mmCIF file of C-alpha atoms in Angstrom:
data_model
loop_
_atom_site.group_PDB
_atom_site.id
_atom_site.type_symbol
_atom_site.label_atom_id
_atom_site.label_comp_id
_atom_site.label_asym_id
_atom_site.label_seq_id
_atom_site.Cartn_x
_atom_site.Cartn_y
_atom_site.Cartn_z
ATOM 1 C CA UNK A 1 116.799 59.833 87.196
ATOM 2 C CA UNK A 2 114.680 63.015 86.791
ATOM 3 C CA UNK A 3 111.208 62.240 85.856
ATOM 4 C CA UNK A 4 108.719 64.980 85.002
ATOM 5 C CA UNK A 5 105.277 64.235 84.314
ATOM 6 C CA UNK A 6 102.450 66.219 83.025
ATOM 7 C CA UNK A 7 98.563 65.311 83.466
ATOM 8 C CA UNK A 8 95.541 67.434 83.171
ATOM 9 C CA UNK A 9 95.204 67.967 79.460
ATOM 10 C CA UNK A 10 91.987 67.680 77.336
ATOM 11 C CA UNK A 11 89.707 69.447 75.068
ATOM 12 C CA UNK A 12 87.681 72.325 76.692
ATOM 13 C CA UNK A 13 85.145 75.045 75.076
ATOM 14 C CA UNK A 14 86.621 78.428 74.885
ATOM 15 C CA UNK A 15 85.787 80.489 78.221
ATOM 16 C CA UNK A 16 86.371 76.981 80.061
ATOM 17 C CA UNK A 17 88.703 76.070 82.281
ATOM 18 C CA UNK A 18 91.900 73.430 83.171
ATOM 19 C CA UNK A 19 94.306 72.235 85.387
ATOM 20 C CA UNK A 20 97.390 70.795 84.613
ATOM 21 C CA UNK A 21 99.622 68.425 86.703
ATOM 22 C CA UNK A 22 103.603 67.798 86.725
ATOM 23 C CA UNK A 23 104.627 65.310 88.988
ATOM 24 C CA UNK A 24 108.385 65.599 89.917
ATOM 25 C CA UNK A 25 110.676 62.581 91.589
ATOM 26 C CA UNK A 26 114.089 62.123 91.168
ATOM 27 C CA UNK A 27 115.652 65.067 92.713
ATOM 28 C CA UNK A 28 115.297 67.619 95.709
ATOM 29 C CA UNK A 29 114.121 70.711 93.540
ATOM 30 C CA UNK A 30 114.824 73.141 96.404
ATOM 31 C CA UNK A 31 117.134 75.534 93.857
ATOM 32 C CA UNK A 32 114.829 74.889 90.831
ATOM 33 C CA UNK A 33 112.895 77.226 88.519
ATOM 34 C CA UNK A 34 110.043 74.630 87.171
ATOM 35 C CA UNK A 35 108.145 75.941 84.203
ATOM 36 C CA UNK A 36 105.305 75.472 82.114
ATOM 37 C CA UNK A 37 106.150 75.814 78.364
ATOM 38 C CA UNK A 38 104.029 75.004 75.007
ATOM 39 C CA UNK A 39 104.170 74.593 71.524
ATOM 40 C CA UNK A 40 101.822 74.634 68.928
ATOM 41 C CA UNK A 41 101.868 73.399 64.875
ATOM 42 C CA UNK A 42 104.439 75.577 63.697
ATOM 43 C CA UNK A 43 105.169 77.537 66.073
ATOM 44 C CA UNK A 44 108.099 77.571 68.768
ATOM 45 C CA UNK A 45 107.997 76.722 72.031
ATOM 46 C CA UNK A 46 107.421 79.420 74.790
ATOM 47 C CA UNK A 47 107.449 79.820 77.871
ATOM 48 C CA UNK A 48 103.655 80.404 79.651
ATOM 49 C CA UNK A 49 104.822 80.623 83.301
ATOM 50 C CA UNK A 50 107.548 80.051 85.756
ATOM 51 C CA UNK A 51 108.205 79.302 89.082
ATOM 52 C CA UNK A 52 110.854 79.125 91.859
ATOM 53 C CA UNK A 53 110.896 76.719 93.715
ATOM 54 C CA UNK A 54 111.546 78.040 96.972
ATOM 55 C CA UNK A 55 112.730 81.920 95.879
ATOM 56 C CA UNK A 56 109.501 83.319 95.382
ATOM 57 C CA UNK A 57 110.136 84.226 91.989
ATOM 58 C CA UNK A 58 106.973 84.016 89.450
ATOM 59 C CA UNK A 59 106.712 84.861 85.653
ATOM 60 C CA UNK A 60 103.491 84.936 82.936
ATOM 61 C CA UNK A 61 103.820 85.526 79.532
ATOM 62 C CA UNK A 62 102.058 88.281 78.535
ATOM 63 C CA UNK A 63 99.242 86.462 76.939
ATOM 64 C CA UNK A 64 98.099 84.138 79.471
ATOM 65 C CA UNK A 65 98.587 86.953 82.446
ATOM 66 C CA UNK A 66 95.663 86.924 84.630
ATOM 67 C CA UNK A 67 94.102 83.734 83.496
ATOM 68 C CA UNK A 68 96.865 81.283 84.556
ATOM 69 C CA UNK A 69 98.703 80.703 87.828
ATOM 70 C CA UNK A 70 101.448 78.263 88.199
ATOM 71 C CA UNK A 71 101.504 77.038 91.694
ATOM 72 C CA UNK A 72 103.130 74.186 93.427
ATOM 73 C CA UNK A 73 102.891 71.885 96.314
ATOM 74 C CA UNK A 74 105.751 70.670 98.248
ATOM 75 C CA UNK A 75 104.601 67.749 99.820
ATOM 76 C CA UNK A 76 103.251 66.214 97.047
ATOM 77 C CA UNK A 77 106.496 67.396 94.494
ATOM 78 C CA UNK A 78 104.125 68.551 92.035
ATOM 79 C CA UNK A 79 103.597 71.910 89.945
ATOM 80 C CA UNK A 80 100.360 73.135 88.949
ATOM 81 C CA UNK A 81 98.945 75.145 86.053
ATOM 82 C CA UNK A 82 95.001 76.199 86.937
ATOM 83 C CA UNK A 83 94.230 77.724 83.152
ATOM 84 C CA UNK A 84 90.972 79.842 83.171
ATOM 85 C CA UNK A 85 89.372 81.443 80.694
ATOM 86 C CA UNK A 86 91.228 79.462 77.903
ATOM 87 C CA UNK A 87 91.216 80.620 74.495
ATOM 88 C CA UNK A 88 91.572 78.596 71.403
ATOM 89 C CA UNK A 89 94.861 80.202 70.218
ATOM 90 C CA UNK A 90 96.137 78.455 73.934
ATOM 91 C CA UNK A 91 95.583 75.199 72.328
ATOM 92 C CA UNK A 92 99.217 73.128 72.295
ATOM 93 C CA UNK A 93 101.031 70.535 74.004
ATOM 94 C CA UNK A 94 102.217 71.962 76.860
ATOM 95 C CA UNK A 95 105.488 70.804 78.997
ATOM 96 C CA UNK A 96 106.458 70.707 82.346
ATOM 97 C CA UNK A 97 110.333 71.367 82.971
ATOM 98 C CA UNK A 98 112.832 71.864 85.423
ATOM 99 C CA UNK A 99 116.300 74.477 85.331
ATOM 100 C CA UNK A 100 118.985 73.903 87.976
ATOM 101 C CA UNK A 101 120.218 76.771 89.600
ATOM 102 C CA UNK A 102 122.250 78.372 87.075
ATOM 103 C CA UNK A 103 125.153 80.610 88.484
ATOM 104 C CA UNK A 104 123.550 82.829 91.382
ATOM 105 C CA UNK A 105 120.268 82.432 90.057
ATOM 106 C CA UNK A 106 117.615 80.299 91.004
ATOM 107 C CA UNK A 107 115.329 81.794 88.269
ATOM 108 C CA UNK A 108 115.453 81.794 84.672
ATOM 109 C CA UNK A 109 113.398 81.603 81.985
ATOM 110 C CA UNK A 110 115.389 80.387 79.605
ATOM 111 C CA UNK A 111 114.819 77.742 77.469
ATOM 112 C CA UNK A 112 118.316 76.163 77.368
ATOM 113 C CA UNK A 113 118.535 76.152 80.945
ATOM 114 C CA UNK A 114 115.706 73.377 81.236
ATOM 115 C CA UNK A 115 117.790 70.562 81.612
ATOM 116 C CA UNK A 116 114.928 68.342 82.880
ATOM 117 C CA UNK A 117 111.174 68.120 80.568
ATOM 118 C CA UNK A 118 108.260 66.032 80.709
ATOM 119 C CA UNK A 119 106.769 64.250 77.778
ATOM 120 C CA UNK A 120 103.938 66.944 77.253
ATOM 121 C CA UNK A 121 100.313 67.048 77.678
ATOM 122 C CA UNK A 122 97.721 68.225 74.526
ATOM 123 C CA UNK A 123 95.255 70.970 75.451
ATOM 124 C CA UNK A 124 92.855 71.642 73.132
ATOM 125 C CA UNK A 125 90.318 74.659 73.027
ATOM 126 C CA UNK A 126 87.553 74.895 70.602
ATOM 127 C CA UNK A 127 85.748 77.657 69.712
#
């Protein structure tokens, strides 16, 4: 089966910086859009950045633009989210998930189209 699996989370002082881990196996994720959501106490879950596997496609929420970058690496099957310059409101569990190519696409970020998550990963950011 699918297996998604996050790493990376901790607590860091605001102004510091993390990188998160999702290790992929199960599947070829050539037409895949993996993504990096979170959720905090009360709130829902969003989306914080996405990625294409192979179209070049790449989306940031508004808030984290310019202090995250999802990446990947091919050989390893793994997705990367390098956080800098973290804030405390950016502290949540974050998930790693995957969308099959829906249609056309191979990019989407919506959340019903993640067919595939990992169990999440707490980041915490103090002040």
């Amino acid at each position: 089966q699918v297996q998604l699996v996050e790493s990376g989370g901790g607590l860091v002082q605001a102004g510091g910086s993390l990188r998160l881990s999702c290790a992929a196996s199960g599947r070829t994720f050539s037409n895949y859009t993996m993504g990096w959501f979170r959720q905090a106490p009360g709130k829902e879950r969003e989306v914080v950045a996405a990625k294409s596997w192979s179209a070049g496609r790449t989306y940031y929420a508004d808030s984290v633009k310019g202090r995250f970058t999802i990446s990947r690496d091919a050989a390893k099957i793994t997705v990367y989210l390098q956080m800098n310059s973290l804030k405390p409101e950016d502290t949540a569990v974050y998930y790693c998930a995957a969308a099959p190519r829906s249609g056309s696409s191979y990019f989407t970020l919506a959340l019903a189209s993640y067919d595939y998550w990992g169990q999440g990963t707490q980041v915490t950011v103090s002040s």
